C-alpha cells in the first residue's frame, strides 16, 4: 500500500467509524445486511418453496362435477389408478411410481391451452397419487423440437418427458434425444393397451423396430357442416335443378368447391359456403395441400427422391383450392384456425374442415371452461353435421409423449407417460372441455361417457374414427419442417396471384434442395420407412390395408 | 490510525475493502462475458461447422454456410425488403416527427395533454402494436374495409395483410404509428435547444419563416436529426415483430425482412449454422451503415 492509498484508506475508515458512531449505515454494514438478507431469502425460499408448491398443486386440481360425464370419467380414472384392475397400466404405473415420491419430473408441453391439462388435471392428480411432482415447461411448437435437441446437446437433463410431433421421431431417435421404451413397456405395461390405439396412430411412435413414445393426440381433420343448410328444402331443390344431384356433404374436392360456391351464391352475405385457415405461417395450407394432393393421386417423392409436387396432381390440387377460396368467406386467406372457428361458430360459414375441437366448440361444450372463453359461444349448436373430408383427411400433426434420453428420473418419467396415456386416464383427458388433446384410442371412440358429453357426441366420435380409417399422415422423416414451410410459402404466394405452375416448380426445387442437404440416400431410406405406415398415401390407408375399425 | 488485522474476520474485511471496487464490477463483467463474449465466440465456431438440428454431428464445413445463404434468393429478397421498409419507415417517421415537433415547439393550451397522447405508442410492445393493427386490418372481422366502404360509397375489399402492395403499406402504417413519436421527442428537444436570439436577429433582418427554417432551424437541428435517424435506422433494420404478427412473412416470402428470414432459418427450419452465417453477414452490412452514420454524427456541428 503506497502513501496515497494508505491516506485514502485511513480517511475512509475514519469516515466509516464516524458514521457508525452516528448510527448510520456504513459500507460494511450495508454489505453485512445485504448478505444477511440474501441468506434469509435463500433460506426462506428453501423452507417455503415446498410448502407453497404443494399448496398450489393441491389447489390446481380441477375436477368436474361427479354427476357429469366428465366427472364420471375422472372418477373412473382415479378408481383405475388406485383400485385397479391390478393388471391395468394405470394401476401398475401408480403402484410402481410411489417409490419415486418426492422427485420432480420436467415435461414439455405446447404453450397455452395444451398445458392446462398437466397444470390443472393430470399433473396434480399424479402428484396426489404418487407424490411425484411435475414441472410443466411451456414451449411453442417449433421450440418443442429445438429446445429438446439443444438441451440434449448441452447434456443438461432439463427435461424428462417430451411432447413431440410424430414427424420428429426419426430425427430425435437417431440423434439420441429420446430413449426407446421397449424395456419399460415389458416391465410395467399391460401390453393389451397398445392394441387399444386406432391402427392409424398405433405405429406412429415405432421406428426401426422400437417404440419411442406413446401416441397422445388424434389430430384428425374432419368436415363440419351446417345440417340446417344442407337440409333446407329450397336450397336442395335449387341444387338438384342446377346440378342434377342431391345436396349432400361433398365426396370429392370438385364437389366441395361447387357446393361452397352454390351456398355463397344463394346465402351470402349472411352465410358463405366455406372457410379455411390460409394465413401465412398458419399450418392450414400445408395440411390441406398434403391431403388433397395425395387424394388426387399425387406422389410426394419419385423413385429418385425428386419432389413430385410439380405434376398434374399438384396443379389439380391448387386449382381446386383456388376455387374453394373463391367460394369462401371474404378474408378467407387471412384466417388462422381460431378466426375460422369464430366464423363458423357465429354461423357465417356452412362448411369447414379442421381439428377435432371444432366439434366440441360447435356444440358449446368447450366454452363451458373459462380457459377457452375467448372462443365465441356457438350459435350453431345442434345444427352441425359431421362427415369425412372429401377423399382422405389429414392427420395434422398429433403428439407423441417421448422419454428424454437424458432424464435423471427415467423410471418416474416413463411411469407418468404410461399412466397419463392409459385408457381410463387418457379418456378423462380428451374429455376435458379446454383440452386440445383429441380421441385416439378405440376405447375413446366407443366410450359411453364421451358419447354423453354433448347431444351429437356419438356421431362425432364415429366420424373421427371413420376419418382415421381413411386418414393420411403428415410426412414423417427428417426435413419435414422444411418441406412444410415450402408448401406454406407456395400456397400463400398462389393465393396472392403467383402462377400455380411456377409456384409448384419453386416449391419442388426447394424440396429437392432439402433432400440434397440431408442426403438423397438417407432421405430415400426414411421415405421408404414412411411409406410402410398406414396412411402414408391414399392407396395405403388403414381401410385399404384391411385394418379399418368399425364402430 | 492503522488497521491491524487481529483475526480472520478482520483480514477478510480488510481484503473486501481493498478490493471492493472489483467486487462491484465483477458481476457486470461476468454477465458480459457469459451473455455476450462467450456467445459471440461460440457463434464464430458455429459459422464453420454443421450445427443443424436436422443433421447430426458438427463436421467442419468451411464457408459452406456462407455460400448457402448468399445463394439463397429468399435471403437476397429479405435484404431488399429490409432496405425498402427501413428507408420508407424512417423517412416518413422523420418527416412526420419534424412536422409534429415544429407544431408543438410553442406553448399553447392543451399542449401537455396532446404530447402525452402522442408519445403513448412508444410505450407499447411492437408485438401488441402488430396485433392491434392486424385486428384493425384483418378481414372479415377488422373494421378498416367497412369504414372505408362507408366513406367511399363502394365496397372496399383490400387484403391488407395478404396482397402486395397493401401488406407493405400495412407494415409501414404500424411502424410509422409506433415510432414517429420517437422522432418527435428527439427533434422537439433539439428545437427547444436552439437559442431564440438567432430567430430574433433573423426577424430584425427581415428573414421570412421559410428562410429562417432553412438557414437556422435545420442547421441547428442537424446533429439531433442525425442522432434520431441513426437510432431509428439501428432499430428499423431489425424489423421483425410486426411482420411476425401481421403477415407471417407472407404471402410466400413477400414480406420477409432479414430478421424474419434469419428467425425462420434458425428456429423454424433449425439450420442454425446458416442462420448464424446470415446473421454475421447482416451484422457486417449493418456495421458499415452505422459506422458511416456515426462518423457523420461525430462530425456534425451546428453551423
Tab-separated table of C-alpha atoms in Angstrom, chain A residues 171 477-484 514 518 523, chain B residues 54:
chain	number	residue	atom	x	y	z
A	171	UNK	CA	-34.532	-37.362	-36.084
A	477	UNK	CA	-38.910	-38.005	-41.934
A	478	UNK	CA	-36.084	-35.562	-41.301
A	479	UNK	CA	-36.535	-32.225	-43.015
A	480	UNK	CA	-40.303	-32.316	-42.526
A	481	UNK	CA	-40.240	-28.721	-41.257
A	482	UNK	CA	-38.503	-27.576	-44.439
A	483	UNK	CA	-40.899	-29.455	-46.685
A	484	UNK	CA	-43.881	-27.984	-44.802
A	514	UNK	CA	-33.755	-30.007	-48.684
A	518	UNK	CA	-29.935	-34.117	-45.836
A	523	UNK	CA	-33.892	-39.464	-47.183
B	54	UNK	CA	-31.768	-31.901	-38.719
